[in-house]
Short mmCIF file of C-alpha atoms and ligand atoms in Angstrom, two decimals:
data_model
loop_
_atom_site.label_atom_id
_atom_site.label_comp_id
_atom_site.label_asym_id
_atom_site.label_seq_id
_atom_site.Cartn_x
_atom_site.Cartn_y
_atom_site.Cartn_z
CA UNK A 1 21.30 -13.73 8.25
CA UNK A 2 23.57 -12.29 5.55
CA UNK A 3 22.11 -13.31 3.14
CA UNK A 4 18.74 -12.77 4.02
CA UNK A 5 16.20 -10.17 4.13
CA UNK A 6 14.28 -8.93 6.87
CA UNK A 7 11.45 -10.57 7.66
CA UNK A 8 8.21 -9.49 5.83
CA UNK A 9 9.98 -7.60 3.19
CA UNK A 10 10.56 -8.55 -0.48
CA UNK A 11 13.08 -8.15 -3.20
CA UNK A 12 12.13 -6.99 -7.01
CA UNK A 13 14.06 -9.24 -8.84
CA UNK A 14 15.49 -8.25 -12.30
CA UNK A 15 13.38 -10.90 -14.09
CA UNK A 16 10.23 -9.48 -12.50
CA UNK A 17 10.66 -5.99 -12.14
CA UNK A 18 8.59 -5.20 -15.95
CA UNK A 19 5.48 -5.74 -14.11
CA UNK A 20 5.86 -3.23 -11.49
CA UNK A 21 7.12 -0.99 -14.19
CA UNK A 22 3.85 -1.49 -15.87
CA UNK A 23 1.61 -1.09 -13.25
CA UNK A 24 3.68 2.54 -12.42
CA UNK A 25 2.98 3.41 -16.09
CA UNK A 26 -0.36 2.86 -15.45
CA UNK A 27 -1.01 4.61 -12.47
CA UNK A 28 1.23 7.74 -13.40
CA UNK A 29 -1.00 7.96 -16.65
CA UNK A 30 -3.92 7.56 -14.39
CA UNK A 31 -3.00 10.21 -12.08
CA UNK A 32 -1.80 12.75 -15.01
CA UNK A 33 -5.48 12.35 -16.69
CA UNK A 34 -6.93 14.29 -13.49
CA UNK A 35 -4.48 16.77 -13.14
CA UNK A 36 -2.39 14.80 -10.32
CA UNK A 37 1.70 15.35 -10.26
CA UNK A 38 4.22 13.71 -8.69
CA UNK A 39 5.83 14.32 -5.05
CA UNK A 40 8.85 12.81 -3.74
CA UNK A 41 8.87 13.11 0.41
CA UNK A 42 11.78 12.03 2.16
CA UNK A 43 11.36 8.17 3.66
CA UNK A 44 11.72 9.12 7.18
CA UNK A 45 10.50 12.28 9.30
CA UNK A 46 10.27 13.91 12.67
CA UNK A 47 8.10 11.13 14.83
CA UNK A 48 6.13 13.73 15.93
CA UNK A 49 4.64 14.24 12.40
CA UNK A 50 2.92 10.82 12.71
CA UNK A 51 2.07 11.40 16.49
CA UNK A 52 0.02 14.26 15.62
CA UNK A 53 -0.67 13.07 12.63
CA UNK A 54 -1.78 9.52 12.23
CA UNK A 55 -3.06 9.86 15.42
CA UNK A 56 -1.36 8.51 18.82
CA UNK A 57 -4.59 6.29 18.98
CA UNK A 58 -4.38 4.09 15.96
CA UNK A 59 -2.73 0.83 15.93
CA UNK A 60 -0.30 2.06 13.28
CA UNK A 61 1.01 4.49 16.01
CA UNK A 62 0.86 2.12 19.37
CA UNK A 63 2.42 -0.62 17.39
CA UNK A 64 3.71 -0.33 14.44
CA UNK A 65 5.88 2.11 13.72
CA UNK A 66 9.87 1.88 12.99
CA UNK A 67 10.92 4.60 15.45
CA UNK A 68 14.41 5.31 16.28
CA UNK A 69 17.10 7.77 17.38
CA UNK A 70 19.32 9.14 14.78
CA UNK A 71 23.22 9.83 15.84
CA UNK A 72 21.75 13.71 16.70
CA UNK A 73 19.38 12.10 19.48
CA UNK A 74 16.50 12.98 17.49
CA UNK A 75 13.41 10.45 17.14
CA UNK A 76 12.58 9.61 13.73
CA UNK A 77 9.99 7.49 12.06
CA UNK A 78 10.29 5.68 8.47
CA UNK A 79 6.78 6.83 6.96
CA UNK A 80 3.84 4.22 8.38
CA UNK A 81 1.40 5.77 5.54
CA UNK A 82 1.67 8.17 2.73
CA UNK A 83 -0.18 11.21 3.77
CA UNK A 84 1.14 13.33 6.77
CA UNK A 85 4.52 13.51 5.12
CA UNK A 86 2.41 14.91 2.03
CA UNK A 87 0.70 17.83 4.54
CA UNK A 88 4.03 18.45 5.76
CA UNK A 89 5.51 19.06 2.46
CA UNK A 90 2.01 21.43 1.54
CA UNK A 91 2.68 23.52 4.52
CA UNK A 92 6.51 23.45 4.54
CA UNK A 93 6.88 24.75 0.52
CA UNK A 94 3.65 26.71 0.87
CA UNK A 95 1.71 24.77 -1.76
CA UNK A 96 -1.65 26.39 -0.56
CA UNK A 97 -0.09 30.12 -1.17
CA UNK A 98 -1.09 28.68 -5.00
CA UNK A 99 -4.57 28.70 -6.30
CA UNK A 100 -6.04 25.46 -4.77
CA UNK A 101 -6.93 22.55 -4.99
CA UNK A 102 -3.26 21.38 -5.20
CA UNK A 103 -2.91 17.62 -6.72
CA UNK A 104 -0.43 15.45 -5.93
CA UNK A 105 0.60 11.79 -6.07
CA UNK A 106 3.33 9.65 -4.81
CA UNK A 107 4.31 6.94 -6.16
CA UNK A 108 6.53 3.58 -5.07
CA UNK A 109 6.65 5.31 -2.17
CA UNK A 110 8.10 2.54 0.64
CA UNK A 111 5.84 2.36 3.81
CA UNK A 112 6.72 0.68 6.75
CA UNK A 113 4.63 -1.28 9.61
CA UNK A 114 5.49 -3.38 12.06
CA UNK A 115 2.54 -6.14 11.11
CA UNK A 116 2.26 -9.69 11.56
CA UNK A 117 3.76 -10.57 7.94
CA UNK A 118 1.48 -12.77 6.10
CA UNK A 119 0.27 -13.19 2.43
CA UNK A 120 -0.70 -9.34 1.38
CA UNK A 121 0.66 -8.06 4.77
CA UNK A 122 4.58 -6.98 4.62
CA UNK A 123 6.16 -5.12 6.93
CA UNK A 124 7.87 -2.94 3.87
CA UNK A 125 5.17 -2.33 1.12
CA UNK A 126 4.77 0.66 -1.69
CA UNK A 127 2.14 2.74 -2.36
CA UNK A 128 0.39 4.66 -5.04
CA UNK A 129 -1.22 7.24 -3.15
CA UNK A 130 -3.04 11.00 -4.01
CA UNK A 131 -3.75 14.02 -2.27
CA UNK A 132 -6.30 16.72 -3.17
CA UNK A 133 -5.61 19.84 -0.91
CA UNK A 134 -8.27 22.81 -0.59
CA UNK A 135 -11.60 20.84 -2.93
CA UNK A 136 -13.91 20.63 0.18
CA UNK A 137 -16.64 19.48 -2.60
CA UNK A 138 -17.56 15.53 -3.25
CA UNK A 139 -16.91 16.07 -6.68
CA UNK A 140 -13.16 15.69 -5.34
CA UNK A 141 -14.27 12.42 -3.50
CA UNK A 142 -15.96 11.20 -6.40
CA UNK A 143 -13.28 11.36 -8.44
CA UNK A 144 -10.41 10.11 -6.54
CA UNK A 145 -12.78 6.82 -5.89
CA UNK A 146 -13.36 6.76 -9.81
CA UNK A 147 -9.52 7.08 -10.66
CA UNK A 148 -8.86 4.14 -8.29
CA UNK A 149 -11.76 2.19 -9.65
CA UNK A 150 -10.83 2.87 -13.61
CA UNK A 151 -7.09 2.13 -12.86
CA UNK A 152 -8.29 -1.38 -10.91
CA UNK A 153 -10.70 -1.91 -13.73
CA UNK A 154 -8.30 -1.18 -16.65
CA UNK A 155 -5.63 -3.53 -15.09
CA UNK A 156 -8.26 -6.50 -15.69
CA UNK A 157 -9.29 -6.81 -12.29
CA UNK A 158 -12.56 -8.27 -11.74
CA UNK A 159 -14.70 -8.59 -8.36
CA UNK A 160 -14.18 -5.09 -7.59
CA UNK A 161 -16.08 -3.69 -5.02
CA UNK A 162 -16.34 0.19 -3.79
CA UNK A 163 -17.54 0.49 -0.14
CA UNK A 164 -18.40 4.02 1.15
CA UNK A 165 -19.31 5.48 4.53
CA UNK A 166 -19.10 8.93 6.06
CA UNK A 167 -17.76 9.40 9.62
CA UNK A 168 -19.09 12.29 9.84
CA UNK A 169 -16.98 15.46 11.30
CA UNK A 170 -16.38 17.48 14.64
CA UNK A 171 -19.84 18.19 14.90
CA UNK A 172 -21.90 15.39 14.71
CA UNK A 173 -18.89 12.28 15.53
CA UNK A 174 -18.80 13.03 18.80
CA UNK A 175 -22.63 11.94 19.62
CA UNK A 176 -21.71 8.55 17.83
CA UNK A 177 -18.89 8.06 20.12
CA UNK A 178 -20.82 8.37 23.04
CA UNK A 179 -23.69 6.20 21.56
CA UNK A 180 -20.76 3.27 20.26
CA UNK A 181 -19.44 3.39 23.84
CA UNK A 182 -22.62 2.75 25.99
CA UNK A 183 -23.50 0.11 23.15
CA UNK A 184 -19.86 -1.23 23.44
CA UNK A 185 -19.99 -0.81 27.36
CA UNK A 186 -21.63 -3.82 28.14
CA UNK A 187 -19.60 -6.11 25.67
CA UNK A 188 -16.09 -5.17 26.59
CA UNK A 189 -15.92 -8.82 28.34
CA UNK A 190 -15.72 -10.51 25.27
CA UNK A 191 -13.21 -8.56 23.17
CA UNK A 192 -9.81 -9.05 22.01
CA UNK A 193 -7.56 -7.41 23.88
CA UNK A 194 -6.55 -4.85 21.96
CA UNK A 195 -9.92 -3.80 21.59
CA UNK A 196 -10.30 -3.58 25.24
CA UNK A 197 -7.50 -0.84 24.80
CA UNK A 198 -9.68 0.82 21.66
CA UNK A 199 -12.39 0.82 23.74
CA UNK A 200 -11.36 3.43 25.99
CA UNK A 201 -8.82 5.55 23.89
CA UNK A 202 -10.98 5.41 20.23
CA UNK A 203 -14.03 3.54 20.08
CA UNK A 204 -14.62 3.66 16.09
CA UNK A 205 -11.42 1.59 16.31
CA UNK A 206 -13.06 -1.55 17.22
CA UNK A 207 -15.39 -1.46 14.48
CA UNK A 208 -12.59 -2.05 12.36
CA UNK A 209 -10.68 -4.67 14.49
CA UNK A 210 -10.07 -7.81 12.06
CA UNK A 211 -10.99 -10.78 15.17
CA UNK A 212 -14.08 -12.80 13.74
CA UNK A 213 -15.15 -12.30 17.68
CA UNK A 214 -15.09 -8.58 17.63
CA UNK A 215 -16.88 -8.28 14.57
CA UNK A 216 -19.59 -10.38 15.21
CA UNK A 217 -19.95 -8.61 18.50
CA UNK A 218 -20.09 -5.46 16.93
CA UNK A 219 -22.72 -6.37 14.04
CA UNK A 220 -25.15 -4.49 15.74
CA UNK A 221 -23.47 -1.31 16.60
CA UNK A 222 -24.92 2.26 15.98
CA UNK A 223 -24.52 3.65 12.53
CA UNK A 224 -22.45 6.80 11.94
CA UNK A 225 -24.81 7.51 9.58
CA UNK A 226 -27.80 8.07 11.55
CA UNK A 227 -26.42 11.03 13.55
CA UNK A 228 -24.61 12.48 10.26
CA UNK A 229 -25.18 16.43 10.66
CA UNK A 230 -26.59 18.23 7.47
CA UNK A 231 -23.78 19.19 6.34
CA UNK A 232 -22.06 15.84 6.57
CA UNK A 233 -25.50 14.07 5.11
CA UNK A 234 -25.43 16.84 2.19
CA UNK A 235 -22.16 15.73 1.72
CA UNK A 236 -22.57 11.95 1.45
CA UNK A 237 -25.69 12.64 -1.03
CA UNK A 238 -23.62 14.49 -3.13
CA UNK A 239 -20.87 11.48 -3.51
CA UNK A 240 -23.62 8.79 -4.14
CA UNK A 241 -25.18 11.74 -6.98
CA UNK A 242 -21.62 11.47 -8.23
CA UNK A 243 -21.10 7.69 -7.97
CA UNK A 244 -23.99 6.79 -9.18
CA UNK A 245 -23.70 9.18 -12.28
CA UNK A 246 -20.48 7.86 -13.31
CA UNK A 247 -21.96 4.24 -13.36
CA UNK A 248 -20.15 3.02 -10.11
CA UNK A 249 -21.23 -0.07 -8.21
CA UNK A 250 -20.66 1.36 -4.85
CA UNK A 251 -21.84 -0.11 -1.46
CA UNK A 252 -22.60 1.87 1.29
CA UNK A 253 -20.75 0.00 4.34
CA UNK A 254 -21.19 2.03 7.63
CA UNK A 255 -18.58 -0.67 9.25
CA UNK A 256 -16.13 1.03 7.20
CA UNK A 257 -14.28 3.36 9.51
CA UNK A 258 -10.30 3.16 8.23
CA UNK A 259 -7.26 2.73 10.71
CA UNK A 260 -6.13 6.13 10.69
CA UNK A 261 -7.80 9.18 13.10
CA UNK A 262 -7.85 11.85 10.94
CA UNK A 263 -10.47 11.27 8.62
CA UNK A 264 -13.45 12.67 7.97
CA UNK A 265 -16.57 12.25 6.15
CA UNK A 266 -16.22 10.50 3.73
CA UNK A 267 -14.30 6.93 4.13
CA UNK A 268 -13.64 4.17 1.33
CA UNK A 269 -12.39 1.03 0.43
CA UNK A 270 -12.24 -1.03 -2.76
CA UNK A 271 -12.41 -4.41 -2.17
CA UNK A 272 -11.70 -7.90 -3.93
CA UNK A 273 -12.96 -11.56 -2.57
CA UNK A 274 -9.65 -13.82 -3.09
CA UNK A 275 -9.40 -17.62 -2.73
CA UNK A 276 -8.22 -16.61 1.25
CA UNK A 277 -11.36 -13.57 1.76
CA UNK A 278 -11.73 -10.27 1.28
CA UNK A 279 -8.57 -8.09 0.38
CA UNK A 280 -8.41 -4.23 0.54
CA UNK A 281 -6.69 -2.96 -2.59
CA UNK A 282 -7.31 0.23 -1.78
CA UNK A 283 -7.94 2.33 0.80
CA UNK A 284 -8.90 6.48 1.59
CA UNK A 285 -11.20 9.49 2.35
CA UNK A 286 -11.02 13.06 3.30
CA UNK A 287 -9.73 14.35 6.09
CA UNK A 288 -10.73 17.89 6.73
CA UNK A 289 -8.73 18.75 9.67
CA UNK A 290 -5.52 17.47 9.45
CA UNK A 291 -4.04 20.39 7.33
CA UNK A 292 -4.83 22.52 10.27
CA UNK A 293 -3.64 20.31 12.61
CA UNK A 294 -0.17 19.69 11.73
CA UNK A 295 0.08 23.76 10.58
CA UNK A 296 -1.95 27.08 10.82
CA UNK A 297 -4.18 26.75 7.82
CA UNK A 298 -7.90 25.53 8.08
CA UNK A 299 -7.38 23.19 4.39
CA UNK A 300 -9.82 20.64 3.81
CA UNK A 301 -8.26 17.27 1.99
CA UNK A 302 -8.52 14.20 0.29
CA UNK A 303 -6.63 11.17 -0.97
CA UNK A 304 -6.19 7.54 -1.28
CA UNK A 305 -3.30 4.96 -1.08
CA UNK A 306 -3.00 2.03 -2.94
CA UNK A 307 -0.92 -0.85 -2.00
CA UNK A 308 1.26 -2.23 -5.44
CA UNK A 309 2.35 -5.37 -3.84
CA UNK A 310 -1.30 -6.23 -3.41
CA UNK A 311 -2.62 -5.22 -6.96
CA UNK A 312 0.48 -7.13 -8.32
CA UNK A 313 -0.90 -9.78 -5.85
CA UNK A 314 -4.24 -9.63 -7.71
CA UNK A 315 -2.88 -9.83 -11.34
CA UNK A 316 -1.05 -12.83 -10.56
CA UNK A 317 -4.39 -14.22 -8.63
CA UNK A 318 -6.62 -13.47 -11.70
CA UNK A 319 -4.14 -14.61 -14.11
CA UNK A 320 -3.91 -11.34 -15.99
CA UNK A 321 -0.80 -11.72 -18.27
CA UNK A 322 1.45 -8.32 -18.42
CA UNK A 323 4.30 -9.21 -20.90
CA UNK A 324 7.31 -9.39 -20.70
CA UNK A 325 9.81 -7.23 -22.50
CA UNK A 326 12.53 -8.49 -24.25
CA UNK A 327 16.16 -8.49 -22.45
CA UNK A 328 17.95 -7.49 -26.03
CA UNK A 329 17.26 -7.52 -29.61
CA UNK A 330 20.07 -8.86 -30.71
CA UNK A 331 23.44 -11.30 -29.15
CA UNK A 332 26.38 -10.46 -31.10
CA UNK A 333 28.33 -13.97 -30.92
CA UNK A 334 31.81 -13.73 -31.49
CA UNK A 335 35.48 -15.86 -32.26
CA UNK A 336 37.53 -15.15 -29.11
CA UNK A 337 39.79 -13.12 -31.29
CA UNK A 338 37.32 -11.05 -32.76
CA UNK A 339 36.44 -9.64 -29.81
CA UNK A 340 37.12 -5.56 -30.71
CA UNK A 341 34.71 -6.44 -33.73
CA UNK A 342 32.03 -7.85 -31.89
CA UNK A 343 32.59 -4.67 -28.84
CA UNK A 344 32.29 -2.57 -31.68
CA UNK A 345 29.38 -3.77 -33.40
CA UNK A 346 27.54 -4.03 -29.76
CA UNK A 347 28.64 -0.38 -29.40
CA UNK A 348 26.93 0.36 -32.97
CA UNK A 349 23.66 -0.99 -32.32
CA UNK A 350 23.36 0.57 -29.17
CA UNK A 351 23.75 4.12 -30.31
CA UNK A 352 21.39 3.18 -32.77
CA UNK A 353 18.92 2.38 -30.21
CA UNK A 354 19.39 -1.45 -30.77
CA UNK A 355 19.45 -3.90 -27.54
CA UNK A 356 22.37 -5.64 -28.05
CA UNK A 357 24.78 -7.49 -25.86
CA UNK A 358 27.88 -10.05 -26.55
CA UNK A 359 29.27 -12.32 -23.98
CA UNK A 360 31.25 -10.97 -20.99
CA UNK A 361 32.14 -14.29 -19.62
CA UNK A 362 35.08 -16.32 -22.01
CA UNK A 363 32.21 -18.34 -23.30
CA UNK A 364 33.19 -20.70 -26.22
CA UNK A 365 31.09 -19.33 -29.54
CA UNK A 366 28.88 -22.80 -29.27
CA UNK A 367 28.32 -21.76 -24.85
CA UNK A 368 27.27 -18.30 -27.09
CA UNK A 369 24.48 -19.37 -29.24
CA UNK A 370 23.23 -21.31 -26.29
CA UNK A 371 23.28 -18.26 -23.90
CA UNK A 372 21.89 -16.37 -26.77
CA UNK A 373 19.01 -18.75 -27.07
CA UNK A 374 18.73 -18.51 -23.47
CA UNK A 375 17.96 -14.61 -23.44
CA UNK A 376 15.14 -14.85 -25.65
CA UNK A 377 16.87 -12.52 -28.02
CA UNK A 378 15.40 -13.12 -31.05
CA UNK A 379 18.33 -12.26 -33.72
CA UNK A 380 21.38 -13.24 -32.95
CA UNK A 381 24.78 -11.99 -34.67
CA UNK A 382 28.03 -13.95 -35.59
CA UNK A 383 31.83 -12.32 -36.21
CA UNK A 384 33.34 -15.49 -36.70
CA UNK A 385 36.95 -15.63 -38.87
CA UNK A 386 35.15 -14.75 -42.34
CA UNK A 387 32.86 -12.18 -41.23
CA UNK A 388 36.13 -10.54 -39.59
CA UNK A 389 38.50 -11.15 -42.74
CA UNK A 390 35.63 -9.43 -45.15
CA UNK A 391 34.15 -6.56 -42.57
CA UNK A 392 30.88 -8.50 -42.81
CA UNK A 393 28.83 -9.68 -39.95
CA UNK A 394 26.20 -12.65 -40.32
CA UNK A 395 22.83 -12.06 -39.04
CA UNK A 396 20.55 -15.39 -38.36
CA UNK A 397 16.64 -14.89 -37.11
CA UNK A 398 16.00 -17.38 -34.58
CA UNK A 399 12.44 -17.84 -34.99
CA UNK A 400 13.16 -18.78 -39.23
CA UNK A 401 16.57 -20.08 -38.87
CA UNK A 402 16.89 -17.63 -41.71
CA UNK A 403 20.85 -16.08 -42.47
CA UNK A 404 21.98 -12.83 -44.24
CA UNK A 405 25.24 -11.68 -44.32
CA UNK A 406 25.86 -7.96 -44.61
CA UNK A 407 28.56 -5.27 -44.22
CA UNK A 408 29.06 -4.50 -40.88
CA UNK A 409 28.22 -0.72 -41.56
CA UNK A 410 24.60 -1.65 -43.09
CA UNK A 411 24.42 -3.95 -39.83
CA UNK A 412 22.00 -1.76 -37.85
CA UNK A 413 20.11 -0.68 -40.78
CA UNK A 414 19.45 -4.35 -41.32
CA UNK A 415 18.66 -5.39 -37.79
CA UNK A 416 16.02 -3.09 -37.80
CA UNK A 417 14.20 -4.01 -40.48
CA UNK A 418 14.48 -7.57 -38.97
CA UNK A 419 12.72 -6.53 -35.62
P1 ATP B 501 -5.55 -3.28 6.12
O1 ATP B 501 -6.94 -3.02 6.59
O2 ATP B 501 -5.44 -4.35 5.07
O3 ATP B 501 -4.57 -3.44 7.23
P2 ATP B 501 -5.00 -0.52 6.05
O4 ATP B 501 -6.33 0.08 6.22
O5 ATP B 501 -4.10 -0.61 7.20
O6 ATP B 501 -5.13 -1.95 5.34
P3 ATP B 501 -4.05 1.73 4.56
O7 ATP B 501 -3.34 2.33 5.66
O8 ATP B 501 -5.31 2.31 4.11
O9 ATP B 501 -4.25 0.17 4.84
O10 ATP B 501 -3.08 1.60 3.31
C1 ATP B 501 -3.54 1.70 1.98
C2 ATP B 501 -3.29 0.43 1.20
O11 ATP B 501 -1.95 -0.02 1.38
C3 ATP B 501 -4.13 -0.76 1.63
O12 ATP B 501 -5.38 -0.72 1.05
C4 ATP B 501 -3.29 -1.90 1.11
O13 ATP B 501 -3.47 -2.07 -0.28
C5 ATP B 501 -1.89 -1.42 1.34
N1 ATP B 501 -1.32 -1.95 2.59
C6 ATP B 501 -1.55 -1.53 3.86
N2 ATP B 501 -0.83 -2.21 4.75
C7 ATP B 501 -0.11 -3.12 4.03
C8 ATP B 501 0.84 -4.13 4.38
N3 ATP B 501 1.20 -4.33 5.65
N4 ATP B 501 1.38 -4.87 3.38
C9 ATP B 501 1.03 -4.67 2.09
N5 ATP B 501 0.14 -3.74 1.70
C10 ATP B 501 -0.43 -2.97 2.65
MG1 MG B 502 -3.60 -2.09 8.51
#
């Protein structure tokens, strides 16, 4: 137990943590080309955000969520997705009193679900994720669903696919509803259980249900998009226009329908076929009325989240190298007794803007070079009883084998020519 982690989360070990460093680089240059900027909501709020928010009908609320009572008796929730925390912090600071749209974009941000774990499914994961409050215009669609698809693209991932679907809106959903039920009416025999429970609370929820049983039952289910209302139809036209202009392969896929109640319109997914099946990198769409239903202003909205773990997932899967960045520069070896020299030196190259490190551990100066080796470092440094007697230190490249000795003061000078 102690020295274990909870099931279905995952450490960042030291040795690994450069690639998610690159991938943030990536994604925060990503967002910053379209005018996005960061937010940092707290990890946990009020349950009731997510209850009104998410929706009390989704599986993420009936079933997954990490709810508890603080010591002040008051039920809190570690955030299940990225987005109603974000409307609470638009409303709560304002952010709409500003001329609109307001972009912003979290990033890292830990999200927590009670799942099943399993390979791409963790019960802790992180997310890139962006919000675009007040653009009620598909140009804002279009270019979330571009951002995502450059960023995937630009990472070297390959069998990228962009799925789209509109879910229409207050107006015209609630025909479809009626429509999937009757169709679903006479089929609720063979579903999964939980679907039996969709059924009656949200029926679009079984079109999304994962069981190879549901979803061949439902293969033949109504079409949102045959009872779109103008507006909604205008709407979808205009994203394909966009889409389509900006040389995306996208995929209209009315089975897309997304886990969460408060979308609207539009709905997406980009999607990659791995060894094990299809895996959802990316998931989002615009959600028109949940500004006004968490607070008092009528804001229409749109975003995406992104899960890392999975992208990373995909790198490894494709075999796209990141490299790796070197742990230090230089090792400064050192004579036990020369020990201030070597701290000092180390202390040099540093402020210089040098990596440089010397052994911490009472290694003998032969345990040095080996540990120095070890590192990958690719100079190494040694203050052994000459180099201390004359002020010099001796500096050996270990990809030549090639020595100079210099003055310790011309040291750093030297090192950097050599790097
Ligand atoms: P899925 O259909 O795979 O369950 P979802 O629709 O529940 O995904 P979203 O709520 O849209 O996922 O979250 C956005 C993204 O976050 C997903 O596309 C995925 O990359 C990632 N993600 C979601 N749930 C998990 C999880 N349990 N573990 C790891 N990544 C996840
Ligand atoms: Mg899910």
């Amino acid at each position: 137990m102690l020295t274990q982690a909870p099931r279905g989360t995952k450490d960042v070990l030291p040795a690994d943590s450069f690639r998610w460093q690159y991938l943030e680089a990536k994604m925060r240059s990503a967002a910053a080309l379209a005018g996005y900027r960061e937010v940092r909501t707290p990890v946990f709020e009020h349950t009731e955000l997510f209850l009104r928010g998410v929706g009390d009908t989704t599986d993420i609320v009936q079933k997954e969520m990490y709810t508890f009572k603080d010591k002040g008796d008051r039920s809190v929730t570690l955030k299940p997705e990225g987005t109603a925390g974000a409307v609470r912090c638009f409303l709560e600071h304002n952010l709409y009193a500003d001329a609109l749209p307001c972009k912003m974009y979290y990033l890292n941000a830990p999200i927590f679900r009670y799942e099943n774990p399993q390979s791409g499914r963790l019960r802790e994961h992180h997310q890139f994720g962006l919000e675009c409050f007040g653009a009620k215009e598909a140009t804002a669609d279009a270019e979330l669903i571009l951002l995502a698809y450059n960023l995937l693209k630009d990472l070297g991932i390959r069998n990228l696919s962009v799925e789209i679907n509109s879910i229409g809106c207050r107006n015209c959903r609630p025909e479809y509803h009626a429509r999937l039920k009757e169709f679903l009416g006479g089929r609720i025999g063979r579903m999964c259980e939980s679907c039996r429970e969709r059924f009656d609370r949200n029926p679009l929820r079984v079109i999304d249900c994962k069981e190879k049983a549901c979803q061949e039952l439902t293969k033949d289910a109504p079409s949102m998009l045959d009872l779109l209302c103008d507006e909604c139809r205008a709407h979808f036209e205009q994203l394909k226009q966009c889409l389509a202009a900006a040389g995306i392969p996208f995929r209209v896929n009315s089975r897309i329908v997304r886990g969460l109640d408060y979308y609207t319109k539009t709905v997406f997914e980009l999607v990659t076929e791995t060894k094990d099946g299809k895996l959802t990198v990316c998931g989002g769409g615009r959600y028109d009325n949940l500004v006004a239903q968490i607070g008092e202003q009528d804001i229409p909205a749109v975003g995406f989240g992104m899960g890392l773990e999975r992208v990373l997932m995909l790198l490894e899967a494709e075999g796209i190298e990141i490299s790796k960045p070197l742990q230090y520069d230089i090792f400064v070896t050192y004579m036990g007794e020369h020990r201030l020299q070597a701290f000092d030196l180390v202390r040099r190259l540093r402020q210089d803007g040098i990596r440089a490190d010397l052994d911490h551990c009472g290694r003998s100066l032969k345990a040095q070079f080996k540990y120095a080796n070890k590192t990958g470092a690719p100079l190494t440094a040694v203050i052994g009883d000459e180099e201390a007697a004359n002020g010099t230190v001796k500096i050996k490249s270990m990809a030549t084998g090639e020595e100079t000795t210099v003055p310790v003061d011309e040291a750093c000078g030297r090192v950097r020519t050599m790097i």
